[in-house]
């Protein structure tokens, strides 16, 4: 509320030329919302009282999967999202998929797509580093990895159910599952499923938060990285995992395909779809532990940042 209600006044006080709303919301009174064209600074000179604005939209979760959000977040989007969207002088999305959904849902055309990129820590680690990280987290030689906040949209419950189905089927050995990520909202059912899986001798390790410096070894050391999310604005963990040389199974949605390209095995994000993909993975010799080619994202943070900076310059 402070950001929405006070941000514009502070930007105007400081003489900001362009304000970037970096994550879905824009303060009231910026861009097309501004009421006055000019004001005075402390010395009495005229200056623009309303700065221009850029808004980055990362996803459309409130429109597509509102049931996965907390009440507080649903309320914030209901009150503020559409208003900021209409007011922004320039609009940016983080994928073509988000751009298309934005056009279909709100009739607003994004001015640019600025892709996320993997940061410097995300590189192929040495085997020695992988082994050290395994020891640090108490992991076995063979494990499956999932990286996500424990909340409904990440669909981790279907992943646990798929492991239970494979266990009942008995045709493949089920490795332990390593869940990296903090407990989020509406997670009680998932936590019960995890306990049920453990009671049936399926190993599930919850690491909680893991620093970026440790993630590459977990990605590269896993039998596969599993990303069963119902919906993403882009799919950053998929890109990170591929950059570290991991095998990736991920939900088949357009935005995640933008992150993973042709290097990912895509699956339906259902219990049946996930279990089928895992059965193929665990029974196929083609998934022997040999290094995969490292996927290079076609762009870099520097290149994407320059595109955003050019958009800002066009408004200043």
mmCIF file of C-alpha atoms in Angstrom:
data_model
loop_
_atom_site.group_PDB
_atom_site.id
_atom_site.type_symbol
_atom_site.label_atom_id
_atom_site.label_comp_id
_atom_site.label_asym_id
_atom_site.label_seq_id
_atom_site.Cartn_x
_atom_site.Cartn_y
_atom_site.Cartn_z
ATOM 1 C CA UNK A 1 0.000 0.000 0.000
ATOM 2 C CA UNK A 2 2.876 2.365 0.816
ATOM 3 C CA UNK A 3 4.430 1.667 -2.587
ATOM 4 C CA UNK A 4 1.164 2.210 -4.450
ATOM 5 C CA UNK A 5 0.083 5.324 -2.547
ATOM 6 C CA UNK A 6 3.421 7.083 -1.926
ATOM 7 C CA UNK A 7 5.696 6.034 -4.777
ATOM 8 C CA UNK A 8 4.539 8.657 -7.270
ATOM 9 C CA UNK A 9 4.854 11.558 -4.828
ATOM 10 C CA UNK A 10 8.408 10.549 -3.915
ATOM 11 C CA UNK A 11 9.390 10.092 -7.569
ATOM 12 C CA UNK A 12 8.032 13.559 -8.389
ATOM 13 C CA UNK A 13 9.743 15.118 -5.375
ATOM 14 C CA UNK A 14 13.078 13.711 -6.505
ATOM 15 C CA UNK A 15 12.612 14.772 -10.123
ATOM 16 C CA UNK A 16 12.674 11.228 -11.513
ATOM 17 C CA UNK A 17 12.442 11.127 -15.310
ATOM 18 C CA UNK A 18 11.334 7.506 -15.692
ATOM 19 C CA UNK A 19 9.978 5.184 -12.999
ATOM 20 C CA UNK A 20 10.304 1.424 -13.555
ATOM 21 C CA UNK A 21 7.668 -0.732 -11.897
ATOM 22 C CA UNK A 22 9.755 -3.901 -11.968
ATOM 23 C CA UNK A 23 7.178 -6.427 -10.775
ATOM 24 C CA UNK A 24 3.546 -6.134 -11.905
ATOM 25 C CA UNK A 25 2.526 -2.991 -9.961
ATOM 26 C CA UNK A 26 2.824 0.744 -10.609
ATOM 27 C CA UNK A 27 2.293 3.519 -8.035
ATOM 28 C CA UNK A 28 -0.832 5.601 -8.486
ATOM 29 C CA UNK A 29 -0.232 8.950 -10.150
ATOM 30 C CA UNK A 30 2.564 7.963 -12.534
ATOM 31 C CA UNK A 31 2.531 8.009 -16.312
ATOM 32 C CA UNK A 32 -0.930 8.338 -17.802
ATOM 33 C CA UNK A 33 -2.401 8.653 -14.293
ATOM 34 C CA UNK A 34 -0.678 11.976 -13.547
ATOM 35 C CA UNK A 35 -2.990 14.972 -13.098
ATOM 36 C CA UNK A 36 -0.571 17.852 -13.565
ATOM 37 C CA UNK A 37 2.114 18.453 -16.146
ATOM 38 C CA UNK A 38 4.424 20.781 -14.278
ATOM 39 C CA UNK A 39 5.415 21.787 -10.769
ATOM 40 C CA UNK A 40 8.300 23.592 -9.111
ATOM 41 C CA UNK A 41 11.348 22.322 -7.341
ATOM 42 C CA UNK A 42 12.772 23.800 -4.167
ATOM 43 C CA UNK A 43 14.401 26.651 -6.099
ATOM 44 C CA UNK A 44 11.195 27.721 -7.796
ATOM 45 C CA UNK A 45 12.149 26.448 -11.252
ATOM 46 C CA UNK A 46 9.565 24.616 -13.325
ATOM 47 C CA UNK A 47 9.987 20.903 -13.799
ATOM 48 C CA UNK A 48 7.829 17.943 -14.741
ATOM 49 C CA UNK A 49 5.695 16.859 -11.800
ATOM 50 C CA UNK A 50 4.681 13.519 -13.308
ATOM 51 C CA UNK A 51 7.460 11.257 -14.508
ATOM 52 C CA UNK A 52 7.007 8.683 -17.237
ATOM 53 C CA UNK A 53 6.562 5.043 -16.297
ATOM 54 C CA UNK A 54 7.510 1.554 -17.448
ATOM 55 C CA UNK A 55 5.787 -1.520 -16.035
ATOM 56 C CA UNK A 56 7.150 -5.070 -16.279
ATOM 57 C CA UNK A 57 4.509 -7.810 -16.140
ATOM 58 C CA UNK A 58 5.953 -11.184 -15.152
ATOM 59 C CA UNK A 59 2.844 -13.370 -15.310
ATOM 60 C CA UNK A 60 -0.936 -13.462 -15.185
ATOM 61 C CA UNK A 61 -1.415 -15.801 -12.226
ATOM 62 C CA UNK A 62 -4.394 -13.832 -10.787
ATOM 63 C CA UNK A 63 -6.308 -14.274 -14.037
ATOM 64 C CA UNK A 64 -5.302 -17.876 -14.803
ATOM 65 C CA UNK A 65 -4.807 -19.536 -11.401
ATOM 66 C CA UNK A 66 -6.287 -17.262 -8.720
ATOM 67 C CA UNK A 67 -7.053 -20.259 -6.502
ATOM 68 C CA UNK A 68 -3.322 -20.821 -6.002
ATOM 69 C CA UNK A 69 -2.785 -17.363 -4.479
ATOM 70 C CA UNK A 70 -3.197 -16.096 -0.953
ATOM 71 C CA UNK A 71 -6.136 -13.784 -0.200
ATOM 72 C CA UNK A 72 -3.765 -10.864 0.374
ATOM 73 C CA UNK A 73 -2.194 -11.232 -3.068
ATOM 74 C CA UNK A 74 -5.543 -11.702 -4.818
ATOM 75 C CA UNK A 75 -6.814 -8.524 -3.181
ATOM 76 C CA UNK A 76 -3.720 -6.542 -4.187
ATOM 77 C CA UNK A 77 -4.081 -7.596 -7.818
ATOM 78 C CA UNK A 78 -7.802 -6.849 -7.825
ATOM 79 C CA UNK A 79 -7.229 -3.338 -6.498
ATOM 80 C CA UNK A 80 -4.067 -2.276 -8.285
ATOM 81 C CA UNK A 81 -2.950 -4.413 -11.241
ATOM 82 C CA UNK A 82 -5.317 -3.277 -14.012
ATOM 83 C CA UNK A 83 -4.973 0.374 -12.970
ATOM 84 C CA UNK A 84 -1.183 0.280 -13.290
ATOM 85 C CA UNK A 85 -1.438 -1.614 -16.559
ATOM 86 C CA UNK A 86 -3.646 1.061 -18.083
ATOM 87 C CA UNK A 87 -1.482 3.903 -16.792
ATOM 88 C CA UNK A 88 1.970 2.680 -17.862
ATOM 89 C CA UNK A 89 3.594 4.683 -20.655
ATOM 90 C CA UNK A 90 5.510 1.587 -21.755
ATOM 91 C CA UNK A 91 4.796 -2.049 -21.028
ATOM 92 C CA UNK A 92 7.350 -4.878 -20.822
ATOM 93 C CA UNK A 93 6.849 -8.640 -20.435
ATOM 94 C CA UNK A 94 9.383 -11.379 -19.690
ATOM 95 C CA UNK A 95 8.232 -13.770 -22.423
ATOM 96 C CA UNK A 96 6.300 -13.863 -25.674
ATOM 97 C CA UNK A 97 3.762 -16.100 -23.932
ATOM 98 C CA UNK A 98 3.059 -13.455 -21.288
ATOM 99 C CA UNK A 99 2.873 -10.825 -24.013
ATOM 100 C CA UNK A 100 0.249 -12.826 -25.905
ATOM 101 C CA UNK A 101 -1.795 -13.598 -22.786
ATOM 102 C CA UNK A 102 -1.706 -9.922 -21.821
ATOM 103 C CA UNK A 103 -3.061 -8.936 -25.222
ATOM 104 C CA UNK A 104 -5.783 -11.592 -25.074
ATOM 105 C CA UNK A 105 -6.842 -10.822 -21.492
ATOM 106 C CA UNK A 106 -6.500 -7.033 -21.232
ATOM 107 C CA UNK A 107 -6.193 -5.885 -24.845
ATOM 108 C CA UNK A 108 -2.889 -4.171 -24.042
ATOM 109 C CA UNK A 109 0.093 -4.708 -26.339
ATOM 110 C CA UNK A 110 3.504 -4.932 -24.682
ATOM 111 C CA UNK A 111 6.148 -2.608 -26.113
ATOM 112 C CA UNK A 112 9.024 -5.038 -25.513
ATOM 113 C CA UNK A 113 9.915 -8.505 -24.276
ATOM 114 C CA UNK A 114 12.933 -8.487 -21.961
ATOM 115 C CA UNK A 115 13.968 -12.045 -21.144
ATOM 116 C CA UNK A 116 15.452 -13.160 -17.817
ATOM 117 C CA UNK A 117 18.880 -14.797 -18.074
ATOM 118 C CA UNK A 118 20.867 -17.123 -15.847
ATOM 119 C CA UNK A 119 23.284 -15.330 -13.526
ATOM 120 C CA UNK A 120 27.029 -15.883 -13.179
ATOM 121 C CA UNK A 121 26.855 -18.680 -10.558
ATOM 122 C CA UNK A 122 24.927 -20.883 -12.980
ATOM 123 C CA UNK A 123 27.638 -22.792 -14.816
ATOM 124 C CA UNK A 124 28.573 -26.458 -15.102
ATOM 125 C CA UNK A 125 30.255 -27.357 -11.775
ATOM 126 C CA UNK A 126 33.173 -29.711 -11.348
ATOM 127 C CA UNK A 127 32.492 -33.270 -10.213
ATOM 128 C CA UNK A 128 34.375 -32.540 -7.023
ATOM 129 C CA UNK A 129 32.091 -29.618 -6.229
ATOM 130 C CA UNK A 130 29.023 -31.749 -6.931
ATOM 131 C CA UNK A 131 30.237 -34.370 -4.467
ATOM 132 C CA UNK A 132 30.937 -31.769 -1.781
ATOM 133 C CA UNK A 133 27.448 -30.296 -2.123
ATOM 134 C CA UNK A 134 25.888 -33.763 -1.930
ATOM 135 C CA UNK A 135 27.707 -34.357 1.335
ATOM 136 C CA UNK A 136 26.685 -30.924 2.646
ATOM 137 C CA UNK A 137 22.985 -31.700 2.158
ATOM 138 C CA UNK A 138 23.192 -35.402 3.006
ATOM 139 C CA UNK A 139 22.147 -36.613 -0.461
ATOM 140 C CA UNK A 140 22.480 -40.036 -2.058
ATOM 141 C CA UNK A 141 24.213 -40.619 -5.384
ATOM 142 C CA UNK A 142 20.886 -40.771 -7.247
ATOM 143 C CA UNK A 143 18.158 -38.228 -6.584
ATOM 144 C CA UNK A 144 15.499 -36.183 -8.341
ATOM 145 C CA UNK A 145 15.435 -32.427 -7.822
ATOM 146 C CA UNK A 146 12.641 -29.865 -7.688
ATOM 147 C CA UNK A 147 13.243 -26.165 -6.991
ATOM 148 C CA UNK A 148 10.205 -24.073 -6.087
ATOM 149 C CA UNK A 149 8.388 -22.326 -3.288
ATOM 150 C CA UNK A 150 6.055 -24.861 -1.715
ATOM 151 C CA UNK A 151 2.735 -23.414 -2.923
ATOM 152 C CA UNK A 152 -0.120 -24.782 -5.063
ATOM 153 C CA UNK A 153 0.823 -23.360 -8.479
ATOM 154 C CA UNK A 154 4.142 -25.203 -8.414
ATOM 155 C CA UNK A 155 2.128 -28.452 -8.525
ATOM 156 C CA UNK A 156 4.518 -30.378 -6.286
ATOM 157 C CA UNK A 157 1.615 -32.426 -4.948
ATOM 158 C CA UNK A 158 1.206 -34.040 -8.381
ATOM 159 C CA UNK A 159 4.914 -34.811 -8.405
ATOM 160 C CA UNK A 160 4.683 -36.570 -5.025
ATOM 161 C CA UNK A 161 1.577 -38.475 -6.214
ATOM 162 C CA UNK A 162 3.478 -39.525 -9.354
ATOM 163 C CA UNK A 163 6.273 -40.953 -7.205
ATOM 164 C CA UNK A 164 3.697 -42.829 -5.129
ATOM 165 C CA UNK A 165 2.177 -44.224 -8.339
ATOM 166 C CA UNK A 166 5.593 -45.399 -9.532
ATOM 167 C CA UNK A 167 6.241 -46.996 -6.166
ATOM 168 C CA UNK A 168 2.946 -48.909 -6.354
ATOM 169 C CA UNK A 169 3.625 -49.933 -9.944
ATOM 170 C CA UNK A 170 6.978 -51.417 -8.946
ATOM 171 C CA UNK A 171 8.572 -51.466 -12.408
ATOM 172 C CA UNK A 172 11.247 -48.871 -11.653
ATOM 173 C CA UNK A 173 13.231 -47.945 -8.567
ATOM 174 C CA UNK A 174 12.105 -44.572 -7.201
ATOM 175 C CA UNK A 175 14.994 -42.286 -6.168
ATOM 176 C CA UNK A 176 14.659 -39.851 -3.315
ATOM 177 C CA UNK A 177 13.201 -36.439 -4.111
ATOM 178 C CA UNK A 178 15.039 -33.302 -3.024
ATOM 179 C CA UNK A 179 12.745 -30.285 -2.621
ATOM 180 C CA UNK A 180 14.606 -26.975 -2.632
ATOM 181 C CA UNK A 181 12.523 -24.008 -1.568
ATOM 182 C CA UNK A 182 10.838 -22.449 1.406
ATOM 183 C CA UNK A 183 7.342 -23.311 2.579
ATOM 184 C CA UNK A 184 4.941 -20.815 1.045
ATOM 185 C CA UNK A 185 1.158 -20.472 1.278
ATOM 186 C CA UNK A 186 -1.607 -23.094 1.157
ATOM 187 C CA UNK A 187 1.038 -25.795 1.682
ATOM 188 C CA UNK A 188 -0.688 -27.947 4.334
ATOM 189 C CA UNK A 189 -2.000 -30.536 1.850
ATOM 190 C CA UNK A 190 1.402 -30.849 0.206
ATOM 191 C CA UNK A 191 3.116 -31.369 3.555
ATOM 192 C CA UNK A 192 0.650 -34.172 4.339
ATOM 193 C CA UNK A 193 1.411 -35.782 0.970
ATOM 194 C CA UNK A 194 5.122 -35.616 1.723
ATOM 195 C CA UNK A 195 4.593 -37.399 5.033
ATOM 196 C CA UNK A 196 2.490 -40.029 3.286
ATOM 197 C CA UNK A 197 5.259 -40.595 0.741
ATOM 198 C CA UNK A 198 7.807 -40.992 3.518
ATOM 199 C CA UNK A 199 5.575 -43.511 5.272
ATOM 200 C CA UNK A 200 5.705 -45.594 2.071
ATOM 201 C CA UNK A 201 9.526 -45.522 1.956
ATOM 202 C CA UNK A 202 9.874 -42.757 -0.612
ATOM 203 C CA UNK A 203 12.664 -40.449 0.455
ATOM 204 C CA UNK A 204 11.747 -36.749 0.396
ATOM 205 C CA UNK A 205 14.358 -34.261 1.571
ATOM 206 C CA UNK A 206 13.304 -30.657 2.201
ATOM 207 C CA UNK A 207 16.310 -28.361 2.177
ATOM 208 C CA UNK A 208 14.472 -25.066 2.587
ATOM 209 C CA UNK A 209 16.341 -22.094 1.142
ATOM 210 C CA UNK A 210 19.535 -22.914 -0.780
ATOM 211 C CA UNK A 211 21.967 -20.147 -1.858
ATOM 212 C CA UNK A 212 22.642 -19.672 -5.568
ATOM 213 C CA UNK A 213 26.226 -20.830 -5.080
ATOM 214 C CA UNK A 214 25.006 -24.346 -4.175
ATOM 215 C CA UNK A 215 22.262 -24.708 -6.790
ATOM 216 C CA UNK A 216 24.454 -25.520 -9.841
ATOM 217 C CA UNK A 217 25.863 -28.622 -8.137
ATOM 218 C CA UNK A 218 22.363 -29.758 -7.174
ATOM 219 C CA UNK A 219 21.089 -29.205 -10.721
ATOM 220 C CA UNK A 220 24.032 -31.017 -12.302
ATOM 221 C CA UNK A 221 24.182 -33.783 -9.699
ATOM 222 C CA UNK A 222 20.528 -34.789 -9.942
ATOM 223 C CA UNK A 223 19.266 -37.658 -12.066
ATOM 224 C CA UNK A 224 16.907 -35.025 -13.438
ATOM 225 C CA UNK A 225 15.451 -31.669 -12.524
ATOM 226 C CA UNK A 226 11.646 -31.828 -12.411
ATOM 227 C CA UNK A 227 9.560 -28.695 -12.968
ATOM 228 C CA UNK A 228 5.846 -29.638 -12.865
ATOM 229 C CA UNK A 229 4.428 -26.102 -12.473
ATOM 230 C CA UNK A 230 0.869 -25.418 -13.616
ATOM 231 C CA UNK A 231 1.853 -22.031 -15.020
ATOM 232 C CA UNK A 232 4.875 -19.719 -15.215
ATOM 233 C CA UNK A 233 5.516 -16.338 -16.760
ATOM 234 C CA UNK A 234 8.837 -17.697 -18.041
ATOM 235 C CA UNK A 235 10.345 -20.626 -16.115
ATOM 236 C CA UNK A 236 13.624 -19.352 -14.715
ATOM 237 C CA UNK A 237 14.640 -22.574 -12.894
ATOM 238 C CA UNK A 238 14.427 -24.467 -16.200
ATOM 239 C CA UNK A 239 16.920 -22.091 -17.799
ATOM 240 C CA UNK A 240 19.204 -22.250 -14.755
ATOM 241 C CA UNK A 241 19.153 -26.048 -14.713
ATOM 242 C CA UNK A 242 19.952 -26.323 -18.414
ATOM 243 C CA UNK A 243 22.804 -23.830 -18.078
ATOM 244 C CA UNK A 244 24.295 -26.088 -15.409
ATOM 245 C CA UNK A 245 24.053 -29.172 -17.650
ATOM 246 C CA UNK A 246 21.033 -30.808 -16.003
ATOM 247 C CA UNK A 247 18.463 -33.101 -17.552
ATOM 248 C CA UNK A 248 15.094 -31.399 -17.304
ATOM 249 C CA UNK A 249 11.515 -32.638 -17.262
ATOM 250 C CA UNK A 250 9.080 -29.716 -17.331
ATOM 251 C CA UNK A 251 5.424 -28.861 -17.847
ATOM 252 C CA UNK A 252 4.444 -28.366 -21.447
ATOM 253 C CA UNK A 253 3.278 -24.752 -21.550
ATOM 254 C CA UNK A 254 4.414 -22.063 -24.014
ATOM 255 C CA UNK A 255 6.269 -19.880 -21.494
ATOM 256 C CA UNK A 256 8.334 -22.783 -20.175
ATOM 257 C CA UNK A 257 9.150 -23.814 -23.749
ATOM 258 C CA UNK A 258 10.615 -20.332 -24.214
ATOM 259 C CA UNK A 259 12.933 -21.003 -21.276
ATOM 260 C CA UNK A 260 13.838 -24.590 -22.194
ATOM 261 C CA UNK A 261 13.691 -24.769 -25.973
ATOM 262 C CA UNK A 262 14.375 -28.176 -27.516
ATOM 263 C CA UNK A 263 16.622 -29.377 -24.678
ATOM 264 C CA UNK A 264 13.789 -30.248 -22.280
ATOM 265 C CA UNK A 265 11.530 -33.307 -22.036
ATOM 266 C CA UNK A 266 8.045 -31.799 -21.779
ATOM 267 C CA UNK A 267 5.163 -33.449 -19.943
ATOM 268 C CA UNK A 268 1.549 -32.875 -19.035
ATOM 269 C CA UNK A 269 1.488 -31.412 -15.491
ATOM 270 C CA UNK A 270 -0.792 -34.156 -14.146
ATOM 271 C CA UNK A 271 -0.056 -37.178 -11.971
ATOM 272 C CA UNK A 272 -0.289 -39.434 -15.006
ATOM 273 C CA UNK A 273 1.804 -37.170 -17.229
ATOM 274 C CA UNK A 274 4.545 -36.780 -14.638
ATOM 275 C CA UNK A 275 4.638 -40.481 -13.784
ATOM 276 C CA UNK A 276 4.918 -41.413 -17.470
ATOM 277 C CA UNK A 277 7.796 -39.012 -17.992
ATOM 278 C CA UNK A 278 9.564 -40.269 -14.872
ATOM 279 C CA UNK A 279 9.059 -43.911 -15.848
ATOM 280 C CA UNK A 280 10.726 -43.259 -19.200
ATOM 281 C CA UNK A 281 13.530 -41.419 -17.449
ATOM 282 C CA UNK A 282 14.178 -44.075 -14.833
ATOM 283 C CA UNK A 283 13.948 -47.056 -17.175
ATOM 284 C CA UNK A 284 15.914 -45.705 -20.135
ATOM 285 C CA UNK A 285 19.600 -46.250 -20.671
ATOM 286 C CA UNK A 286 19.670 -42.989 -22.601
ATOM 287 C CA UNK A 287 19.512 -41.245 -19.247
ATOM 288 C CA UNK A 288 22.786 -42.713 -18.033
ATOM 289 C CA UNK A 289 24.825 -40.174 -16.027
ATOM 290 C CA UNK A 290 26.851 -38.631 -18.848
ATOM 291 C CA UNK A 291 27.245 -34.850 -19.206
ATOM 292 C CA UNK A 292 24.772 -33.094 -21.460
ATOM 293 C CA UNK A 293 25.667 -30.189 -23.750
ATOM 294 C CA UNK A 294 25.259 -26.944 -21.852
ATOM 295 C CA UNK A 295 22.412 -24.836 -23.164
ATOM 296 C CA UNK A 296 23.356 -21.251 -23.868
ATOM 297 C CA UNK A 297 20.481 -18.802 -23.679
ATOM 298 C CA UNK A 298 20.425 -16.722 -26.875
ATOM 299 C CA UNK A 299 20.842 -13.545 -24.852
ATOM 300 C CA UNK A 300 22.568 -12.204 -21.742
ATOM 301 C CA UNK A 301 21.574 -9.927 -18.870
ATOM 302 C CA UNK A 302 23.718 -7.224 -20.458
ATOM 303 C CA UNK A 303 21.943 -7.437 -23.818
ATOM 304 C CA UNK A 304 18.488 -7.597 -22.264
ATOM 305 C CA UNK A 305 19.326 -4.713 -19.937
ATOM 306 C CA UNK A 306 20.358 -2.567 -22.891
ATOM 307 C CA UNK A 307 16.951 -3.119 -24.481
ATOM 308 C CA UNK A 308 15.239 -2.000 -21.273
ATOM 309 C CA UNK A 309 17.568 0.984 -20.986
ATOM 310 C CA UNK A 310 16.752 2.006 -24.574
ATOM 311 C CA UNK A 311 13.062 1.892 -23.709
ATOM 312 C CA UNK A 312 13.704 4.139 -20.702
ATOM 313 C CA UNK A 313 15.749 6.538 -22.811
ATOM 314 C CA UNK A 314 12.893 6.868 -25.287
ATOM 315 C CA UNK A 315 10.734 8.285 -22.481
ATOM 316 C CA UNK A 316 13.243 10.468 -20.650
#
